[in-house]
Every structure is written in structure tokens, then in C-alpha cells.
Tab-separated table of C-alpha atoms and ligand atoms in Angstrom:
chain	number	residue	atom	x	y	z
A	1	MET	CA	-171.030	178.224	-81.678
A	2	THR	CA	-170.571	178.475	-85.408
A	3	MET	CA	-173.231	180.406	-87.270
A	4	ASP	CA	-175.283	178.829	-90.057
A	5	VAL	CA	-175.757	181.249	-92.940
A	6	HIS	CA	-177.531	181.157	-96.251
A	7	GLY	CA	-175.997	182.448	-99.429
A	8	TYR	CA	-175.461	181.886	-103.123
A	9	ALA	CA	-172.443	180.016	-104.437
A	10	ALA	CA	-170.929	178.890	-107.703
A	11	THR	CA	-169.915	175.240	-107.623
A	12	SER	CA	-168.060	175.097	-110.963
A	13	PRO	CA	-166.993	177.527	-113.709
A	14	GLU	CA	-170.019	176.544	-115.789
A	15	SER	CA	-172.683	176.472	-113.095
A	16	ASP	CA	-175.068	179.298	-112.280
A	17	LEU	CA	-174.903	180.643	-108.762
A	18	ALA	CA	-177.371	178.730	-106.591
A	19	PRO	CA	-178.528	178.625	-102.954
A	20	PHE	CA	-175.818	177.378	-100.594
A	21	GLN	CA	-175.827	176.882	-96.852
A	22	PHE	CA	-172.553	177.128	-94.922
A	23	GLU	CA	-171.031	177.991	-91.550
A	24	ARG	CA	-169.312	181.137	-90.354
A	25	ARG	CA	-166.654	180.710	-87.675
A	26	ASP	CA	-167.191	180.897	-83.968
A	27	PRO	CA	-166.502	184.612	-83.252
A	28	ARG	CA	-163.022	185.377	-81.885
A	29	PRO	CA	-162.405	188.053	-79.225
A	30	ASP	CA	-161.740	190.762	-81.870
A	31	ASP	CA	-164.566	189.721	-84.207
A	32	VAL	CA	-167.632	191.641	-85.286
A	33	VAL	CA	-170.701	189.584	-86.270
A	34	ILE	CA	-172.621	191.261	-89.073
A	35	ASP	CA	-176.106	190.751	-90.457
A	36	ILE	CA	-175.679	191.589	-94.159
A	37	LEU	CA	-178.199	194.060	-95.603
A	38	PHE	CA	-176.745	194.818	-99.058
A	39	CYS	CA	-173.901	193.561	-101.217
A	40	GLY	CA	-172.634	195.212	-104.398
A	41	VAL	CA	-171.884	193.110	-107.472
A	42	CYS	CA	-168.325	193.616	-108.756
A	43	HIS	CA	-166.808	192.341	-112.010
A	44	SER	CA	-164.325	190.423	-109.845
A	45	ASP	CA	-167.253	188.416	-108.472
A	46	LEU	CA	-168.191	187.281	-111.951
A	47	HIS	CA	-164.587	186.559	-112.986
A	48	THR	CA	-164.016	184.548	-109.814
A	49	ALA	CA	-167.299	182.613	-110.071
A	50	ARG	CA	-166.345	181.598	-113.611
A	51	ASN	CA	-162.649	180.990	-112.829
A	52	ASP	CA	-161.552	183.476	-115.485
A	53	TRP	CA	-158.292	184.067	-113.613
A	54	GLY	CA	-157.659	180.372	-112.911
A	55	TRP	CA	-157.387	180.612	-109.126
A	56	THR	CA	-160.940	179.837	-107.963
A	57	THR	CA	-161.633	176.999	-105.539
A	58	TYR	CA	-165.228	175.792	-105.367
A	59	PRO	CA	-167.729	176.245	-103.919
A	60	ILE	CA	-167.265	180.018	-103.874
A	61	VAL	CA	-169.582	182.645	-102.384
A	62	PRO	CA	-168.612	185.972	-104.038
A	63	GLY	CA	-169.297	189.508	-102.836
A	64	HIS	CA	-166.943	192.156	-101.394
A	65	GLU	CA	-169.036	195.303	-101.209
A	66	ILE	CA	-170.782	194.381	-97.974
A	67	ILE	CA	-173.037	196.612	-95.881
A	68	GLY	CA	-174.597	195.299	-92.718
A	69	ARG	CA	-175.649	195.783	-89.130
A	70	VAL	CA	-173.637	194.574	-86.141
A	71	THR	CA	-175.438	191.855	-84.184
A	72	SER	CA	-172.701	191.049	-81.673
A	73	VAL	CA	-169.081	191.895	-80.894
A	74	GLY	CA	-166.247	190.019	-79.216
A	75	PRO	CA	-164.884	191.175	-75.834
A	76	ASN	CA	-161.836	192.889	-77.374
A	77	VAL	CA	-163.802	194.957	-79.903
A	78	THR	CA	-163.630	198.673	-79.105
A	79	ARG	CA	-164.839	200.532	-82.232
A	80	PHE	CA	-168.222	198.906	-82.851
A	81	ARG	CA	-171.417	198.251	-80.960
A	82	VAL	CA	-174.512	196.182	-81.638
A	83	GLY	CA	-176.756	198.026	-84.091
A	84	ASP	CA	-173.976	199.972	-85.869
A	85	HIS	CA	-174.053	200.107	-89.649
A	86	VAL	CA	-170.740	198.784	-90.950
A	87	GLY	CA	-168.980	197.808	-94.144
A	88	VAL	CA	-166.587	195.072	-95.257
A	89	GLY	CA	-164.676	195.437	-98.503
A	90	CYS	CA	-162.248	193.245	-100.410
A	91	MET	CA	-160.088	192.072	-97.495
A	92	VAL	CA	-160.803	190.400	-94.156
A	93	ASP	CA	-157.248	189.977	-92.830
A	94	SER	CA	-153.526	190.414	-93.526
A	95	CYS	CA	-150.289	189.685	-91.648
A	96	ARG	CA	-150.671	192.977	-89.720
A	97	GLN	CA	-146.867	193.012	-89.100
A	98	CYS	CA	-145.139	193.967	-92.350
A	99	ALA	CA	-144.236	197.508	-93.409
A	100	ALA	CA	-147.277	197.775	-95.685
A	101	CYS	CA	-149.693	196.609	-92.988
A	102	LYS	CA	-148.140	198.960	-90.417
A	103	GLU	CA	-148.749	201.819	-92.842
A	104	GLY	CA	-152.386	200.831	-93.299
A	105	LEU	CA	-151.722	199.554	-96.816
A	106	GLU	CA	-153.083	196.092	-96.092
A	107	GLN	CA	-153.837	195.559	-99.774
A	108	TYR	CA	-150.080	195.413	-100.397
A	109	CYS	CA	-149.331	193.107	-97.422
A	110	GLU	CA	-146.020	191.313	-98.051
A	111	GLN	CA	-147.667	187.985	-97.233
A	112	GLY	CA	-150.724	188.869	-99.288
A	113	PRO	CA	-153.992	190.036	-97.788
A	114	VAL	CA	-156.734	187.513	-97.060
A	115	PHE	CA	-159.422	188.339	-99.571
A	116	THR	CA	-163.048	188.416	-98.490
A	117	TYR	CA	-163.845	185.472	-100.728
A	118	GLY	CA	-161.584	182.882	-102.284
A	119	GLY	CA	-159.001	183.425	-99.527
A	120	VAL	CA	-157.870	181.164	-96.701
A	121	ASP	CA	-158.289	182.245	-93.091
A	122	ARG	CA	-154.878	182.732	-91.461
A	123	GLN	CA	-155.916	180.957	-88.253
A	124	ASP	CA	-158.256	178.094	-89.103
A	125	ARG	CA	-157.163	177.653	-92.760
A	126	ARG	CA	-160.789	177.508	-93.879
A	127	PRO	CA	-161.828	179.146	-97.162
A	128	THR	CA	-163.286	182.628	-96.913
A	129	HIS	CA	-166.732	183.349	-98.331
A	130	GLY	CA	-168.109	186.725	-99.319
A	131	GLY	CA	-171.174	188.857	-99.068
A	132	TYR	CA	-173.722	187.008	-101.193
A	133	SER	CA	-175.000	185.694	-97.870
A	134	ASP	CA	-176.993	186.807	-94.869
A	135	GLY	CA	-174.178	187.048	-92.331
A	136	ILE	CA	-170.408	187.372	-91.935
A	137	VAL	CA	-167.851	187.346	-89.098
A	138	VAL	CA	-164.877	189.712	-89.536
A	139	SER	CA	-162.044	190.965	-87.352
A	140	GLU	CA	-162.653	194.537	-86.194
A	141	ARG	CA	-159.572	195.873	-87.993
A	142	PHE	CA	-161.139	194.982	-91.345
A	143	VAL	CA	-164.537	196.530	-90.639
A	144	VAL	CA	-165.375	200.167	-91.446
A	145	LYS	CA	-168.013	202.493	-90.021
A	146	ILE	CA	-170.735	203.854	-92.274
A	147	PRO	CA	-171.472	207.539	-91.671
A	148	ASP	CA	-175.057	208.457	-90.852
A	149	GLY	CA	-177.284	209.940	-93.489
A	150	LEU	CA	-176.128	207.970	-96.541
A	151	ASP	CA	-178.415	205.606	-98.435
A	152	LEU	CA	-176.973	202.221	-97.447
A	153	LYS	CA	-177.535	200.457	-100.761
A	154	GLY	CA	-175.612	203.196	-102.568
A	155	VAL	CA	-172.775	202.924	-100.040
A	156	ALA	CA	-172.008	199.272	-100.817
A	157	PRO	CA	-170.074	199.977	-104.051
A	158	LEU	CA	-167.832	202.464	-102.252
A	159	LEU	CA	-166.119	199.455	-100.661
A	160	CYS	CA	-164.559	198.264	-103.924
A	161	ALA	CA	-165.407	200.529	-106.873
A	162	GLY	CA	-165.176	203.626	-104.685
A	163	ILE	CA	-161.931	202.870	-102.877
A	164	THR	CA	-160.260	201.630	-106.071
A	165	THR	CA	-160.596	205.109	-107.558
A	166	TRP	CA	-160.220	207.082	-104.304
A	167	SER	CA	-156.823	205.601	-103.466
A	168	PRO	CA	-155.081	206.901	-106.639
A	169	LEU	CA	-156.862	210.271	-106.348
A	170	ARG	CA	-155.344	210.633	-102.875
A	171	HIS	CA	-151.949	209.125	-103.667
A	172	TRP	CA	-151.435	211.539	-106.576
A	173	LYS	CA	-152.766	214.410	-104.444
A	174	VAL	CA	-155.694	215.473	-106.578
A	175	GLY	CA	-157.338	218.630	-105.292
A	176	GLU	CA	-158.656	222.036	-106.232
A	177	GLY	CA	-157.555	222.882	-109.770
A	178	SER	CA	-156.122	219.454	-110.669
A	179	HIS	CA	-156.892	218.173	-114.150
A	180	VAL	CA	-158.162	214.594	-113.960
A	181	ALA	CA	-159.380	212.326	-116.743
A	182	VAL	CA	-161.252	209.067	-116.348
A	183	ALA	CA	-161.153	206.391	-119.042
A	184	GLY	CA	-164.230	204.163	-119.134
A	185	LEU	CA	-167.646	204.820	-117.626
A	186	GLY	CA	-168.706	201.754	-115.645
A	187	GLY	CA	-168.852	200.942	-111.943
A	188	LEU	CA	-165.326	202.272	-111.321
A	189	GLY	CA	-165.510	205.157	-113.793
A	190	HIS	CA	-168.731	206.619	-112.470
A	191	MET	CA	-167.264	206.700	-108.954
A	192	ALA	CA	-164.035	208.281	-110.236
A	193	LEU	CA	-166.032	211.117	-111.830
A	194	LYS	CA	-167.993	211.813	-108.653
A	195	LEU	CA	-164.981	211.659	-106.336
A	196	ALA	CA	-162.607	213.693	-108.514
A	197	LYS	CA	-165.266	216.388	-108.929
A	198	ALA	CA	-165.927	216.526	-105.188
A	199	LEU	CA	-162.176	216.943	-104.576
A	200	GLY	CA	-162.271	220.114	-106.680
A	201	ALA	CA	-160.670	218.797	-109.866
A	202	HIS	CA	-161.562	219.732	-113.428
A	203	VAL	CA	-162.818	216.366	-114.690
A	204	THR	CA	-162.824	214.860	-118.176
A	205	LEU	CA	-164.305	211.557	-119.317
A	206	PHE	CA	-162.593	209.617	-122.092
A	207	THR	CA	-165.130	207.393	-123.804
A	208	ARG	CA	-165.620	205.530	-127.066
A	209	SER	CA	-169.410	206.024	-127.019
A	210	PRO	CA	-170.850	209.474	-127.813
A	211	GLY	CA	-174.084	208.451	-126.065
A	212	LYS	CA	-172.474	208.710	-122.631
A	213	GLU	CA	-172.027	212.492	-122.588
A	214	GLN	CA	-175.215	213.449	-120.758
A	215	ASP	CA	-174.742	210.881	-118.017
A	216	ALA	CA	-171.077	211.759	-117.634
A	217	ARG	CA	-171.906	215.418	-117.085
A	218	ARG	CA	-174.557	214.523	-114.528
A	219	LEU	CA	-171.954	212.431	-112.675
A	220	GLY	CA	-169.401	215.258	-112.533
A	221	ALA	CA	-167.563	215.473	-115.854
A	222	ASP	CA	-166.803	219.003	-117.035
A	223	GLN	CA	-165.784	217.697	-120.431
A	224	VAL	CA	-166.264	214.527	-122.486
A	225	VAL	CA	-163.640	213.499	-125.057
A	226	LEU	CA	-164.208	210.794	-127.645
A	227	SER	CA	-161.014	208.783	-127.418
A	228	THR	CA	-161.491	207.496	-130.971
A	229	ASP	CA	-161.486	211.070	-132.381
A	230	ALA	CA	-157.896	212.190	-133.081
A	231	ALA	CA	-158.831	215.873	-133.251
A	232	GLN	CA	-160.553	215.751	-129.864
A	233	MET	CA	-157.569	213.904	-128.383
A	234	ALA	CA	-155.153	216.492	-129.807
A	235	GLY	CA	-157.289	219.169	-128.171
A	236	VAL	CA	-156.405	217.830	-124.725
A	237	ALA	CA	-152.683	217.213	-125.350
A	238	ARG	CA	-150.458	217.743	-122.265
A	239	ARG	CA	-153.555	218.455	-120.141
A	240	PHE	CA	-153.940	215.913	-117.338
A	241	ASP	CA	-152.168	215.540	-114.027
A	242	LEU	CA	-153.806	212.141	-113.521
A	243	ILE	CA	-155.689	209.750	-115.764
A	244	ILE	CA	-157.599	206.969	-113.999
A	245	ASP	CA	-157.890	204.159	-116.533
A	246	THR	CA	-160.775	201.890	-115.494
A	247	VAL	CA	-161.018	199.921	-118.755
A	248	PRO	CA	-161.376	196.274	-117.674
A	249	SER	CA	-159.962	194.556	-120.755
A	250	VAL	CA	-156.771	194.618	-122.796
A	251	HIS	CA	-156.547	197.967	-124.588
A	252	ASP	CA	-154.210	200.504	-126.172
A	253	VAL	CA	-152.951	202.951	-123.553
A	254	GLY	CA	-150.829	204.739	-126.178
A	255	PRO	CA	-153.332	207.425	-127.222
A	256	TYR	CA	-153.774	208.596	-123.620
A	257	VAL	CA	-150.109	209.208	-122.774
A	258	PRO	CA	-149.762	212.381	-124.920
A	259	THR	CA	-152.693	213.884	-122.997
A	260	LEU	CA	-150.713	213.735	-119.741
A	261	ALA	CA	-149.099	216.935	-118.493
A	262	ILE	CA	-145.350	216.862	-117.844
A	263	GLY	CA	-144.902	214.667	-114.775
A	264	GLY	CA	-148.424	213.319	-115.148
A	265	THR	CA	-149.497	209.757	-114.387
A	266	LEU	CA	-151.864	207.314	-116.012
A	267	VAL	CA	-152.926	204.766	-113.411
A	268	LEU	CA	-154.457	201.445	-114.408
A	269	VAL	CA	-157.054	200.146	-111.948
A	270	GLY	CA	-159.295	197.872	-114.007
A	271	TYR	CA	-157.133	195.520	-116.040
A	272	LEU	CA	-154.643	192.850	-114.973
A	273	GLY	CA	-152.306	191.562	-117.656
A	274	ASN	CA	-150.106	192.512	-120.576
A	275	LEU	CA	-150.902	195.640	-122.532
A	276	ASP	CA	-151.397	195.233	-126.248
A	277	PRO	CA	-149.995	196.958	-128.193
A	278	MET	CA	-146.916	197.279	-126.015
A	279	LEU	CA	-146.327	200.598	-124.340
A	280	ASN	CA	-144.130	203.046	-126.267
A	281	THR	CA	-141.721	204.747	-123.852
A	282	VAL	CA	-140.967	207.700	-126.138
A	283	PRO	CA	-143.845	209.966	-125.039
A	284	MET	CA	-143.228	208.921	-121.433
A	285	ILE	CA	-139.525	209.812	-121.503
A	286	LEU	CA	-140.114	213.022	-123.426
A	287	GLY	CA	-142.450	214.291	-120.726
A	288	ARG	CA	-141.403	212.488	-117.535
A	289	LYS	CA	-144.766	210.707	-117.633
A	290	SER	CA	-145.679	207.587	-115.682
A	291	VAL	CA	-147.897	204.625	-116.343
A	292	ALA	CA	-148.760	203.079	-112.990
A	293	GLY	CA	-151.117	200.646	-111.276
A	294	SER	CA	-153.122	200.728	-108.061
A	295	LEU	CA	-155.070	198.101	-106.101
A	296	ILE	CA	-158.176	198.937	-104.012
A	297	GLY	CA	-157.107	200.740	-100.798
A	298	GLY	CA	-156.180	200.033	-97.195
A	299	LEU	CA	-158.500	200.205	-94.220
A	300	PRO	CA	-157.604	203.744	-93.027
A	301	GLU	CA	-158.056	205.059	-96.567
A	302	THR	CA	-161.377	203.239	-96.931
A	303	GLN	CA	-162.628	204.832	-93.713
A	304	GLU	CA	-161.403	208.211	-94.990
A	305	LEU	CA	-163.370	207.693	-98.222
A	306	LEU	CA	-166.544	206.895	-96.291
A	307	GLU	CA	-166.171	210.024	-94.153
A	308	PHE	CA	-165.599	212.098	-97.304
A	309	CYS	CA	-168.690	210.592	-98.943
A	310	GLY	CA	-170.696	211.244	-95.768
A	311	ALA	CA	-169.613	214.895	-95.748
A	312	HIS	CA	-170.340	215.351	-99.467
A	313	GLY	CA	-173.443	213.157	-99.732
A	314	ILE	CA	-171.818	210.842	-102.285
A	315	THR	CA	-173.092	207.345	-103.043
A	316	ALA	CA	-172.976	205.092	-106.097
A	317	ASP	CA	-175.754	204.957	-108.693
A	318	VAL	CA	-177.207	201.505	-108.152
A	319	GLU	CA	-179.836	199.107	-109.413
A	320	VAL	CA	-181.113	196.952	-106.558
A	321	ILE	CA	-181.810	193.293	-107.333
A	322	PRO	CA	-182.988	190.277	-105.353
A	323	MET	CA	-180.371	187.553	-104.782
A	324	GLN	CA	-182.349	185.255	-107.067
A	325	ASP	CA	-181.577	187.514	-110.076
A	326	ILE	CA	-177.792	187.312	-109.782
A	327	ASN	CA	-177.223	185.112	-112.837
A	328	ALA	CA	-179.228	187.446	-115.075
A	329	ALA	CA	-177.332	190.381	-113.568
A	330	TYR	CA	-173.996	188.786	-114.543
A	331	GLU	CA	-175.189	188.454	-118.139
A	332	ARG	CA	-176.200	192.116	-118.175
A	333	MET	CA	-172.836	193.161	-116.681
A	334	LEU	CA	-171.046	191.416	-119.533
A	335	LYS	CA	-172.963	193.723	-121.878
A	336	SER	CA	-172.254	196.800	-119.691
A	337	ASP	CA	-176.006	197.018	-119.208
A	338	VAL	CA	-176.080	198.501	-115.704
A	339	LYS	CA	-176.077	202.057	-114.363
A	340	TYR	CA	-173.719	201.719	-112.666
A	341	ARG	CA	-173.652	198.933	-110.117
A	342	PHE	CA	-175.986	196.110	-109.169
A	343	VAL	CA	-176.576	195.822	-105.443
A	344	ILE	CA	-178.215	192.765	-103.914
A	345	ASP	CA	-180.877	193.342	-101.267
A	346	MET	CA	-180.196	190.520	-98.818
A	347	ALA	CA	-183.742	190.645	-97.474
A	348	SER	CA	-184.523	188.666	-100.644
A	349	LEU	CA	-182.615	185.680	-99.217
A	350	LYS	CA	-185.161	185.387	-96.423
A	351	ALA	CA	-188.131	185.727	-98.781
B	1	LIG	ZN1	-164.493	194.438	-106.548
B	2	LIG	ZN1	-148.678	192.502	-93.981
């Protein structure tokens, strides 16, 4: 029995998202059937809906910050029961066999993970559709548990914005006494501030807008540095063990590199493409500094993040919208007019 679901889809790069009815697969033995309660709105949703990266197939139902309640489970499911609150992030499958998958780094699967939307199911070859809908069917391995006590709508963005910043914080072993800087204060940046602070780091925000200082401090920044002010930048020379660069567009990474400590790393998490101007290797070589990249996080690391957020009471700052307002929300996101993530209340689909 396939499941009829309602959602919102884009049908061309120019079209607004609009109501769309489609089918979810007949649940397999390891599948969890989820009634979607909330879905965060990521910049990738907008870029995919508008084919900004050139790989979209239409119709497309975006959404990969999914929070829901389990309504049924297949006979082989062991970790979830009906009624559990669960999450689904950016991936719904991978080869499960390669070295990356065996390590729980499904995002780096050698065959490529199956993304939650815009992917192709490995078994039935049907296109995958995301969380702007009232239900989804996902293999247990790609479902995470939501700890009790967290506000569910604020948990949704942990599944992309949260894990995208958590994974580099963990990989580069940020902890008590680390010096961490975050470039850019949007959906990703605001999570990076909260998570780095909770890990015990001394946290700095790099920003181009002086108006962000108060908010940044509320979110966990100990210091705010105007990246356009050469004197302020010189004041933090050789300071940071890790810089998480969340800037989503082409930008000059050059001014940040001198602020890395010897052996420090700047990790890009928000921008795909060539840097412009090109990176100068001199300050990197003269201080054994790295410029790196990182993509979301694997399933074990995502579960670890959720447990950490449960223990520390961390959620995203969100603005809840009805599904019907998604097109206006996209326009506001393009102007960075959201603090700091839109989250769709899926009850609005039934209204
Ligand atoms: Zn995302
Ligand atoms: Zn794999």
C-alpha cells in the first residue's frame, strides 16, 4: 500500500512552490513511516527549487530538516516505536558498504549518498521528495531519535544547519579553551556560535555588519570582530584554532587566514565553487595553516549532536511559518531577513 501525501513542490525554476500530491513507497521491512510535524527551510531548498546548481529534476519537493512522529515501523526495525519523535536530515540512504559508510560517514559515501530530495531511490529508482509534505518513509538507519525535553520546532534546523557546523567542531576537536571563530551570522552561523560555546570554546564572530553584535553575544559570542576593519583583524592575528566559514557566496578568504593560529584550520561549509580572489598560499605555508571543507555529517554524528543538544538545552532560533507562506519566506531569505531559520508547521497543510 503506497501512501498518498500532500506537499508543496516546484515544477520549474521560475514557478512558485505550489500544492502537490504524490505517493510515498510501500514501507519496506526496515522502514519507519513518519508523520511530519515540522520542516526547517534551508538555503539548499531554495537553490534546488530554482535550479541554481543545474541539477534539479522537476517536480521537486524540498525540505531536509524534518521532525516527525512515527506512525508505523517495518518488522525489521529495532530502534523506533510508534509515537517516537524522530528526525530525518539531508540523506535517506547510501551504499552502506564502502569505507565511508562503514565509518558512519554516509555523507562521503563513495557511490554518493541518496539525498532526501532530488535523489533517486537505490531500489525502486524513483525520485526522492523531501519534508515540505505531511509524511515520509525512511529506512531506520537514516532516522535519528529526538531527545525528550527539546522544543521540536527548534530541533528541525539541527538536522542540516546544526550538523553542518557540529561535524567540523568535532573533527577538529574543539573543546574547553579552544579559540573558534565563525564567519557569517545566518542559519549556520548562529548554530556554530551556540555549539562552539557549549563545547567550552572562546568564540568570536566575524561579521561585516556592526548591528549584529548584540545578537551574536546573546547566541554565545565572547567577541565580535568587524572583518572589514583592518585594525580589528590585526588584533586577532594568529588567534584561532578553527574558523568555521559559513558565508554562502563567493568571497575573499584571504583576510581570515592570518587570524589562524599555527596549525589552525579555516573550514568552508557554506559555499560551493571557486574562491575569488584565488587563495594565497604564503600565509598558509608560513604557519602550517589549512583551508578545508566539510559536508553536513553522518548519522552517528547527527545522533551525537542531538544528544548533546538535549543535554545542553540547545535548539535553533526559529520563525514558524505556515506552508502557504513558503514563497514569501524564500524572498526574505534572499535578503537575510530571518532570525535565524524558518520552520514550516506542517499542521498548516491540513488547514
Ligand atoms: Zn540544508
Ligand atoms: Zn557508501
